[in-house]
PDB file of C-alpha atoms in Angstrom:
ATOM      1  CA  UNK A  30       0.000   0.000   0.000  1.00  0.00           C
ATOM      2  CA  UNK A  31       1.575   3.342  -1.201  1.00  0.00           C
ATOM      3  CA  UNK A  32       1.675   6.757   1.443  1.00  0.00           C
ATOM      4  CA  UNK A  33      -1.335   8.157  -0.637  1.00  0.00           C
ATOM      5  CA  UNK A  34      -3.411   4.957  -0.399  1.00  0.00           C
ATOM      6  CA  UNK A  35      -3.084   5.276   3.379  1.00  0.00           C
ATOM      7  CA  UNK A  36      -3.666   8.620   3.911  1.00  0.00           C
ATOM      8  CA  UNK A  37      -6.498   8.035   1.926  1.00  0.00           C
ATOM      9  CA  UNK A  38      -7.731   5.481   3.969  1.00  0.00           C
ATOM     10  CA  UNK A  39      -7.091   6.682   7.190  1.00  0.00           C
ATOM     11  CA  UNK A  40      -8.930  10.025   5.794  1.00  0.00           C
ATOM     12  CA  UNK A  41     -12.103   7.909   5.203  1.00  0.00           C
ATOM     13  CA  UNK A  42     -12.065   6.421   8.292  1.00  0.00           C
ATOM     14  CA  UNK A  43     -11.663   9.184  10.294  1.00  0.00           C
ATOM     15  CA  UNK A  44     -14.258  10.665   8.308  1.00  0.00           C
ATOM     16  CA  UNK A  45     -16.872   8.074   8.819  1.00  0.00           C
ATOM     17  CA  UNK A  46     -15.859   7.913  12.588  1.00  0.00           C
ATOM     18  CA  UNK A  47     -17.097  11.171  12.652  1.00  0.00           C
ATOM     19  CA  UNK A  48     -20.004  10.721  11.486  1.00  0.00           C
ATOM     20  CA  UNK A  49     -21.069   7.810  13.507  1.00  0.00           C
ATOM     21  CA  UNK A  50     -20.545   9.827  16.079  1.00  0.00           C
ATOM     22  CA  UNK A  51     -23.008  12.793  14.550  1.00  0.00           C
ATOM     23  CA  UNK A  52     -25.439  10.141  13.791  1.00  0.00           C
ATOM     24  CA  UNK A  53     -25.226   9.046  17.690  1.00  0.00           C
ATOM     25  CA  UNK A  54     -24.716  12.189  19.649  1.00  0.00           C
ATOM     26  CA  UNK A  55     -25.808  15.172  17.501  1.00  0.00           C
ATOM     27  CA  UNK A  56     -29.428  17.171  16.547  1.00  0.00           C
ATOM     28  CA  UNK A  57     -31.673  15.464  14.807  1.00  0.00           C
ATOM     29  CA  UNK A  58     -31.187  17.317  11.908  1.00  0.00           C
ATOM     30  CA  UNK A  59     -27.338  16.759  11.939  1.00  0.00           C
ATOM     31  CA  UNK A  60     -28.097  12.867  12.020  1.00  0.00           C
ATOM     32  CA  UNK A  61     -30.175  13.287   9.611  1.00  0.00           C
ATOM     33  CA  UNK A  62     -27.377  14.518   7.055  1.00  0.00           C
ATOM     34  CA  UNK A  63     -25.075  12.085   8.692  1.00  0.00           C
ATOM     35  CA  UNK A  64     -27.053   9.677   7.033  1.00  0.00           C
ATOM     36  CA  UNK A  65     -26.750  10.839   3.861  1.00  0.00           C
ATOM     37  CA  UNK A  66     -23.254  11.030   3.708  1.00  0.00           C
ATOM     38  CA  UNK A  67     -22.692   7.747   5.546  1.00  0.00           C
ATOM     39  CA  UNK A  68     -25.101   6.033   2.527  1.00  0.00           C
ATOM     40  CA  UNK A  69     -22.821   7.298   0.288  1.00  0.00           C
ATOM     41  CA  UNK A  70     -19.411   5.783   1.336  1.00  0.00           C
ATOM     42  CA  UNK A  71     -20.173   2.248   0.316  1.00  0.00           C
ATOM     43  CA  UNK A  72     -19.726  -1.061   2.609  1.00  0.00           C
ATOM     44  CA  UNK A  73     -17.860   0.657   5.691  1.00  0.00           C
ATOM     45  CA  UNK A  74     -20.890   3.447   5.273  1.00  0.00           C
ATOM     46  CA  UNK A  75     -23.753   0.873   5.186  1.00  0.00           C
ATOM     47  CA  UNK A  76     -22.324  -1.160   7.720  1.00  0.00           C
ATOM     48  CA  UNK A  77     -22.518   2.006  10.509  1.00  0.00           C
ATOM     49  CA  UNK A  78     -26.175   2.147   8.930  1.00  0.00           C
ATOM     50  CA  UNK A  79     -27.087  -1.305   9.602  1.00  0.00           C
ATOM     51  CA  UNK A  80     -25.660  -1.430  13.414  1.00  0.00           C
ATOM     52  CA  UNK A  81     -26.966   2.020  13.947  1.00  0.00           C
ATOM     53  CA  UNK A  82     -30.873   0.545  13.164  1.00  0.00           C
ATOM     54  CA  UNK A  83     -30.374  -2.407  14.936  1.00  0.00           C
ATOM     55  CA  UNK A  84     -29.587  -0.487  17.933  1.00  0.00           C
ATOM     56  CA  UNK A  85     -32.664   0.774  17.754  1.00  0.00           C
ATOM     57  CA  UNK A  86     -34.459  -1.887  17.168  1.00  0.00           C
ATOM     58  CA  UNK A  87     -36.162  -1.224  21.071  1.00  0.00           C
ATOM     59  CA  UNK A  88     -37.304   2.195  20.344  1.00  0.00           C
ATOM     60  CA  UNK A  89     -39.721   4.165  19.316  1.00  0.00           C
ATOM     61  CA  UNK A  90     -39.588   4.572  15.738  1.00  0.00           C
ATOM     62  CA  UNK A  91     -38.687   7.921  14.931  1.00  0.00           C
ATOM     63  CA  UNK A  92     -37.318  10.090  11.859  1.00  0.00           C
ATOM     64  CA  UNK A  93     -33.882   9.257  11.761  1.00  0.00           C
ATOM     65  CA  UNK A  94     -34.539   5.006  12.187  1.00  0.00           C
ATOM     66  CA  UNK A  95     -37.058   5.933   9.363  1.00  0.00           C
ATOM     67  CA  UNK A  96     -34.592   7.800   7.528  1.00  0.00           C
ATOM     68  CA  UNK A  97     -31.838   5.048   8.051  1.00  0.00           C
ATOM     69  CA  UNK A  98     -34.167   2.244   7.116  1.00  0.00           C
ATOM     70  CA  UNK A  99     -35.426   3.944   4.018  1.00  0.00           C
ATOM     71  CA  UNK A 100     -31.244   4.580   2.858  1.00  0.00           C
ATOM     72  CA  UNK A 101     -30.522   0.877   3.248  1.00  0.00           C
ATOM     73  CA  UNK A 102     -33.747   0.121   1.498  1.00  0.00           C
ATOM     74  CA  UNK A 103     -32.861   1.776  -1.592  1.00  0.00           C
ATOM     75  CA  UNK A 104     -29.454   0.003  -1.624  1.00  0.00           C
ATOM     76  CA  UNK A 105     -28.533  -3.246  -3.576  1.00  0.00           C
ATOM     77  CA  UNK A 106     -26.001  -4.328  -1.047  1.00  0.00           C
ATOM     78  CA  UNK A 107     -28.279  -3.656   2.097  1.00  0.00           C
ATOM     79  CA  UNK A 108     -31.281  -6.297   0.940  1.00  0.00           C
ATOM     80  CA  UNK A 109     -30.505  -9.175   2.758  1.00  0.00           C
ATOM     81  CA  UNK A 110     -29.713  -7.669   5.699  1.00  0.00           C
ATOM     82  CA  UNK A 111     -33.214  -6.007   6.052  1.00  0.00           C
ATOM     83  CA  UNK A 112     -34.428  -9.557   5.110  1.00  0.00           C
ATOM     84  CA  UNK A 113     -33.270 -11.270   7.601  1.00  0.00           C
ATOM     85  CA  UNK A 114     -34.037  -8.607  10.155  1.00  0.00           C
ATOM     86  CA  UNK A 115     -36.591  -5.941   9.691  1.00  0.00           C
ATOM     87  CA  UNK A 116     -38.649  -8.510   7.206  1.00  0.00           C
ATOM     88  CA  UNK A 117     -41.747  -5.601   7.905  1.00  0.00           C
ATOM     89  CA  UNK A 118     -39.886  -2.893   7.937  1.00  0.00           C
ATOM     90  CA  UNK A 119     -39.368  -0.059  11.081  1.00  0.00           C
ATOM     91  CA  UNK A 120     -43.307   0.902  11.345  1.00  0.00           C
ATOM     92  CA  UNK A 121     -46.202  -2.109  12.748  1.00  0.00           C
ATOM     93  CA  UNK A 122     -48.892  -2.569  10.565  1.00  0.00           C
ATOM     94  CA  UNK A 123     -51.187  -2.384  13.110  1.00  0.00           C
ATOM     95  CA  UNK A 124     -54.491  -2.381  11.763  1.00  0.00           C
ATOM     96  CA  UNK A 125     -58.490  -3.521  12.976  1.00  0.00           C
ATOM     97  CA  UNK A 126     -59.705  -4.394   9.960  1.00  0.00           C
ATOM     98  CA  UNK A 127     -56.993  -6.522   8.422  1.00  0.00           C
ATOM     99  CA  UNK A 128     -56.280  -4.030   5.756  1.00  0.00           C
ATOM    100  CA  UNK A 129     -52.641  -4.401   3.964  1.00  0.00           C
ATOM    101  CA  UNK A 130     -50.263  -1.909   4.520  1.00  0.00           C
ATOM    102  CA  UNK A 131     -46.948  -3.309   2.437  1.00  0.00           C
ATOM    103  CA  UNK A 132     -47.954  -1.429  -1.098  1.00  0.00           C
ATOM    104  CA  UNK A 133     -48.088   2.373   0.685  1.00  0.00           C
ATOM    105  CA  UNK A 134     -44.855   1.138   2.961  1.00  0.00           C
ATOM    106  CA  UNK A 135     -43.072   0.023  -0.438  1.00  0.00           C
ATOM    107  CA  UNK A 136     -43.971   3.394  -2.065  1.00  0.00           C
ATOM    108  CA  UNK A 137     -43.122   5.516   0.706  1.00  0.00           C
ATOM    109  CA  UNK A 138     -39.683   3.953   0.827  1.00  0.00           C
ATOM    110  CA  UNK A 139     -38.899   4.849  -3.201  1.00  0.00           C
ATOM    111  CA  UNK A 140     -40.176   8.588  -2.143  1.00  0.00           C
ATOM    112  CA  UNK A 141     -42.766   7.575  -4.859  1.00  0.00           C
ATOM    113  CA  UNK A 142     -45.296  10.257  -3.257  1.00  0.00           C
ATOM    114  CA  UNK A 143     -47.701   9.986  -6.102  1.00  0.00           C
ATOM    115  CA  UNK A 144     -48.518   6.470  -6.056  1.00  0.00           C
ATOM    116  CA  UNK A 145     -48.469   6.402  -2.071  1.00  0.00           C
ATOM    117  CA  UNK A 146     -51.232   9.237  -2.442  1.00  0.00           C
ATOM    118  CA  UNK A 147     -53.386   7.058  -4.457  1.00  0.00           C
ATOM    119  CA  UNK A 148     -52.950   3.983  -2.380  1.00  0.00           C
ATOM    120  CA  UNK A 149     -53.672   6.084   0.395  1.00  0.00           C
ATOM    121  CA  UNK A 150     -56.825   6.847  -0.634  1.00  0.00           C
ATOM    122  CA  UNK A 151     -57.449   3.228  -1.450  1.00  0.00           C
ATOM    123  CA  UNK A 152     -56.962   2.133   1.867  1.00  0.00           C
ATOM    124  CA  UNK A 153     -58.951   5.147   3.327  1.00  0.00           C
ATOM    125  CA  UNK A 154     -61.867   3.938   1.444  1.00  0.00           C
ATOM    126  CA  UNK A 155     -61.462   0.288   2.430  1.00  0.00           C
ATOM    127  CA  UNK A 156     -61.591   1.186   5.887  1.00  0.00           C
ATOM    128  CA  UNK A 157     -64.836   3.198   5.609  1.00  0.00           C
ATOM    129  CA  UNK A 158     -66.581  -0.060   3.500  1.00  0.00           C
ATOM    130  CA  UNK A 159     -67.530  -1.877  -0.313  1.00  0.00           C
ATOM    131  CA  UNK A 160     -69.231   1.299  -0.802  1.00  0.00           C
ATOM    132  CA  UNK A 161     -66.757   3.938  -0.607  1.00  0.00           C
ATOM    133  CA  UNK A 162     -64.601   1.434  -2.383  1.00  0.00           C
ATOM    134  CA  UNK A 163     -67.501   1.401  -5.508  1.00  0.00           C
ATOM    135  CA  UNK A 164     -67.832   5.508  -5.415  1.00  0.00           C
ATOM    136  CA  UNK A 165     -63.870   6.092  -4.730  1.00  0.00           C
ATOM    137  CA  UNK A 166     -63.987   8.832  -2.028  1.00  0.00           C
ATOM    138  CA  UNK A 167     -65.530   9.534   1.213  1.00  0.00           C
ATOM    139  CA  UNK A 168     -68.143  11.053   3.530  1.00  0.00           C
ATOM    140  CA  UNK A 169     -66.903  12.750   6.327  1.00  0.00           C
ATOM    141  CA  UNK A 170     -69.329  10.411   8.467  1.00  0.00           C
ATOM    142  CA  UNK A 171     -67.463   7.656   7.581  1.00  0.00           C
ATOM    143  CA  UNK A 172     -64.209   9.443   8.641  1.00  0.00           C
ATOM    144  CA  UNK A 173     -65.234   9.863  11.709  1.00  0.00           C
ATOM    145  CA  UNK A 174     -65.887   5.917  12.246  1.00  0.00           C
ATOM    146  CA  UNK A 175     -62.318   5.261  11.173  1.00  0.00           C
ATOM    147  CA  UNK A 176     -60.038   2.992  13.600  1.00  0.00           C
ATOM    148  CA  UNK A 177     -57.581   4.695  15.562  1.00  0.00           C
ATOM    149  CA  UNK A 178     -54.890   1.772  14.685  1.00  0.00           C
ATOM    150  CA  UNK A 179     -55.223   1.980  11.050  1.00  0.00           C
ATOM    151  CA  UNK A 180     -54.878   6.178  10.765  1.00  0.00           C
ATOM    152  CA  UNK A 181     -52.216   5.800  12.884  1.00  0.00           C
ATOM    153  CA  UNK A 182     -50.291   2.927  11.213  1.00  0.00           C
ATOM    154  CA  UNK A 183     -50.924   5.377   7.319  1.00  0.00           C
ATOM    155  CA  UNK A 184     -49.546   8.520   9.268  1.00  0.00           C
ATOM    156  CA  UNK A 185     -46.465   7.087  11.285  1.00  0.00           C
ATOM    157  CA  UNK A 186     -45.537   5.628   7.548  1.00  0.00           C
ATOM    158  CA  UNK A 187     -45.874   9.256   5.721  1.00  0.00           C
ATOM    159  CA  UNK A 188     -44.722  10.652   8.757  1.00  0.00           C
ATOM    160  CA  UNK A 189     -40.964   8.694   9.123  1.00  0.00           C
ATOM    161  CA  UNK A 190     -40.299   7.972   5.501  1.00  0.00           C
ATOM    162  CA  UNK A 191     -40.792  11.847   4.295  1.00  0.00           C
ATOM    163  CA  UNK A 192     -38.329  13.328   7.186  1.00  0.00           C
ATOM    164  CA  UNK A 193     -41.414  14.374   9.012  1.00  0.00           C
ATOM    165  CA  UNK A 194     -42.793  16.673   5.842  1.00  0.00           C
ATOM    166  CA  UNK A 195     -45.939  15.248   5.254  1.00  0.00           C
ATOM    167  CA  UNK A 196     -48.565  13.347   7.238  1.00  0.00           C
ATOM    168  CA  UNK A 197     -52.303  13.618   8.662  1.00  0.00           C
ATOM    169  CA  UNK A 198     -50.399  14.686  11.965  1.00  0.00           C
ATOM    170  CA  UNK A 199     -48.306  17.605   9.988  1.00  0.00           C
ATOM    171  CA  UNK A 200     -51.581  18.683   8.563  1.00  0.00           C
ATOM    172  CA  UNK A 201     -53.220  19.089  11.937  1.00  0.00           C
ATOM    173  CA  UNK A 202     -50.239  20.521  13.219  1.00  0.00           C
ATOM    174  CA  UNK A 203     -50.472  23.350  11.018  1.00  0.00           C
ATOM    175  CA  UNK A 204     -54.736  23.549  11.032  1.00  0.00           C
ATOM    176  CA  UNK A 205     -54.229  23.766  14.685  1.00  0.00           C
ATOM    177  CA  UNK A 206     -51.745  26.326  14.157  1.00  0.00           C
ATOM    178  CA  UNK A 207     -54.271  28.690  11.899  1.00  0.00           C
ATOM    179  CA  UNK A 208     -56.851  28.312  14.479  1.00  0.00           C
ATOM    180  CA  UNK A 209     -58.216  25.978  12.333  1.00  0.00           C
ATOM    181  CA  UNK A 210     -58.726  28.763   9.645  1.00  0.00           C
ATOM    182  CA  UNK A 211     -58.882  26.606   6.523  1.00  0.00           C
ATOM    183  CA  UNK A 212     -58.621  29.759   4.057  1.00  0.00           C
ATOM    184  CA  UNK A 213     -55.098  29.991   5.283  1.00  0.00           C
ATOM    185  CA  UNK A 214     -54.382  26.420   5.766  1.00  0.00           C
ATOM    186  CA  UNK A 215     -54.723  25.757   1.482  1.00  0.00           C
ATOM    187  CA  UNK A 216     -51.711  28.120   0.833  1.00  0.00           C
ATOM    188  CA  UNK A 217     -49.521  26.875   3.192  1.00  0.00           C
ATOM    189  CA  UNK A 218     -49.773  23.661   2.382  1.00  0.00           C
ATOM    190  CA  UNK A 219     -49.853  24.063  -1.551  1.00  0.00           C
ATOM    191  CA  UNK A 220     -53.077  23.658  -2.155  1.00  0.00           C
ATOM    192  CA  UNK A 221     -53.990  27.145  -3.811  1.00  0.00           C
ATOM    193  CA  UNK A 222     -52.153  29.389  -4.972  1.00  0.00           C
ATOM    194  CA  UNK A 223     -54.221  32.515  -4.540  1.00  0.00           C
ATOM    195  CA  UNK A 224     -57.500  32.376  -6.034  1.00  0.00           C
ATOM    196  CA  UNK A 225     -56.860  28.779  -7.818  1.00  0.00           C
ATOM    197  CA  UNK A 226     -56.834  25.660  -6.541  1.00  0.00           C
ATOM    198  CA  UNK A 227     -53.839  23.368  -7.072  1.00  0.00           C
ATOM    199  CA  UNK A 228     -54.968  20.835 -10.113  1.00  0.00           C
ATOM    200  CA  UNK A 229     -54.457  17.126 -10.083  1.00  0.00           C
ATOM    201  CA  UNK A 230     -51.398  15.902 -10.315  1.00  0.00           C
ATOM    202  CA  UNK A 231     -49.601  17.955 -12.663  1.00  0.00           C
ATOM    203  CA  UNK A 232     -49.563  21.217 -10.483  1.00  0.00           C
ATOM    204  CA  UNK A 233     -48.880  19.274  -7.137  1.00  0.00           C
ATOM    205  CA  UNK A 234     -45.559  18.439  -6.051  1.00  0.00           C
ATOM    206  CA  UNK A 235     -44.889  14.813  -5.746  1.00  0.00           C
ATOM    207  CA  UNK A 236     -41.077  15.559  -3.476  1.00  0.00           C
ATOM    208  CA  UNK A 237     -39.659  16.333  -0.837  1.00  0.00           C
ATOM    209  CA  UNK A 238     -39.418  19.855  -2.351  1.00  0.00           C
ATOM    210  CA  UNK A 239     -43.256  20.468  -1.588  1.00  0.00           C
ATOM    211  CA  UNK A 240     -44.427  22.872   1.479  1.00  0.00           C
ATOM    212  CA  UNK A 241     -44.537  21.044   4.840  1.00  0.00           C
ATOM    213  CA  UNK A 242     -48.239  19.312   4.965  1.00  0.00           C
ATOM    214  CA  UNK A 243     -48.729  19.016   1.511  1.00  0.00           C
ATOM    215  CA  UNK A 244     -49.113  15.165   1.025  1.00  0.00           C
ATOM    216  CA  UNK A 245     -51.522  13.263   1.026  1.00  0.00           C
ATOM    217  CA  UNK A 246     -54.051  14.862  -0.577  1.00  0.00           C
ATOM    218  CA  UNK A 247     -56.780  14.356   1.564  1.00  0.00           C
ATOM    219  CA  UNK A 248     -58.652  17.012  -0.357  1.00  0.00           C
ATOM    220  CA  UNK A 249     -59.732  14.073  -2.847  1.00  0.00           C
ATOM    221  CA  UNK A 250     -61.731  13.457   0.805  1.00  0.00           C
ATOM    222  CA  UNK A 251     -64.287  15.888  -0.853  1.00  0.00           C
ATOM    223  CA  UNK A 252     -64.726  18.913   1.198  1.00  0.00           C
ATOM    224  CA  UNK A 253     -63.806  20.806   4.177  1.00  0.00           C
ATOM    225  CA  UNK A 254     -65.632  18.374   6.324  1.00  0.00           C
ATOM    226  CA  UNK A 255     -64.276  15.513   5.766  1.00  0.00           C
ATOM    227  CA  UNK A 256     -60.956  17.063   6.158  1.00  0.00           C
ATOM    228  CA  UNK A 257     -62.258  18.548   9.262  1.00  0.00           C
ATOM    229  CA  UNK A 258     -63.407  14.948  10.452  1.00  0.00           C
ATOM    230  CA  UNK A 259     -60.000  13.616   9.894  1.00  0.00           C
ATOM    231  CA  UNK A 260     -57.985  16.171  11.437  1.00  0.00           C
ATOM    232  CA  UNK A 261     -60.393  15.727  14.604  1.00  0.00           C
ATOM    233  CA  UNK A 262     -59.913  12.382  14.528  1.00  0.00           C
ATOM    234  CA  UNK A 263     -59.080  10.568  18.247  1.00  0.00           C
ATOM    235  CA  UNK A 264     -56.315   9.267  16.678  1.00  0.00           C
ATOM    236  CA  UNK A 265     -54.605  12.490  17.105  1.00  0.00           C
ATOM    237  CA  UNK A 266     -54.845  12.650  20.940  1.00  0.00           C
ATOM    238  CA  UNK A 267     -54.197   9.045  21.556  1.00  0.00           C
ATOM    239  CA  UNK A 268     -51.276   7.158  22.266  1.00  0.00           C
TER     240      UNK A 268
END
């Protein structure tokens, strides 16, 4: 091994040393970049990754095991590994009704925002019955029968695999915020721009780039009262 091969070496392990010790010890915004960068340096990267999730195998998912789960997902090399042990992934499919929550799990995990909003709304309407499955939205009386388990489970899944950017919970957040003033609720989420509403899909922004809130859509809910019912939801206040 030549001088420059070592220092080279020793560079990139002192470099990922550091940042093992960011993704242990620092902000959660800081691990959250750590993560990033650790993704990128191939095995000795990934391998910090993989022993950094399992240590947290215990806890409370949060953003960065989401974010960590979702970087070794994406990667070739990490496959088996999450195989063999996070078969289900981070978040429990807990659910009342039985429904299946792999297909909006698998989609969240690609960041592929516009085909978790439409399964989303699948699964919405399965909850509420065969016939908001027929019709393909919702009344807001069948919101408010929704199981707590099941809009938690869809949330805590948008919720850790978007950095914390979009989810029912965000979108409460924020109503709550506006004293549940819904005329200033649409633009700060991104769903009208002044005087026009935001037109499906083309106009809505299906990445991470989007304003905090903005996904899912749950304006496809059809009108400010189902909204209303889902954002009142118990699921918000309970454990």
């Amino acid at each position: 091994m030549t001088d420059s091969t070592r220092t080279s070496v020793s560079t990139e392990n002192r470099e990922i040393e550091e940042l093992q010790q960011q993704l242990l010890t620092a902000s959660e915004k800081k691990q959250l970049q750590a993560i990033d960068r650790l993704s990128g340096l191939g095995e000795p990267g990934l391998t910090v990754l993989k022993e950094f999730l399992q240590g947290g195998r215990d806890r409370e998912p949060n953003l960065v095991l989401g974010k960590t789960y979702q970087c070794l997902y994406q990667n070739p090399l990490t496959q088996d590994f999450l195989l063999a042990h996070f078969p289900h992934g981070i978040v429990p499919f807990n659910s009342e009704l039985n429904i299946d929550y792999k297909p909006l799990q698998q989609a969240l995990l690609t960041q592929d925002f516009q085909t978790a909003d439409r399964i989303t709304l699948q699964k919405l309407c399965e909850l509420a019955g065969e016939a908001a499955i027929e019709r393909k939205w919702l009344y807001f009386s069948e919101v408010d029968k929704f199981p707590i388990a099941d809009l938690q489970t869809i949330d805590r899944l948008w919720l850790l695999h978007s950095e914390g950017k979009f989810g029912f919970s965000v979108q409460r957040e924020i109503w709550l915020s506006n004293r549940k003033d819904f005329s200033k609720i649409w633009s700060k989420i991104g769903w009208k721009a002044e005087k026009n509403w935001t037109r499906y899909p083309n106009e809505f922004t299906w990445d991470l780039s989007a304003p905090k809130g903005h996904l899912p859509l749950s304006n496809q809910l059809r009108g400010v009262r189902a909204f209303a019912s889902l954002l009142s939801h118990p699921a918000w206040s309970t454990p």
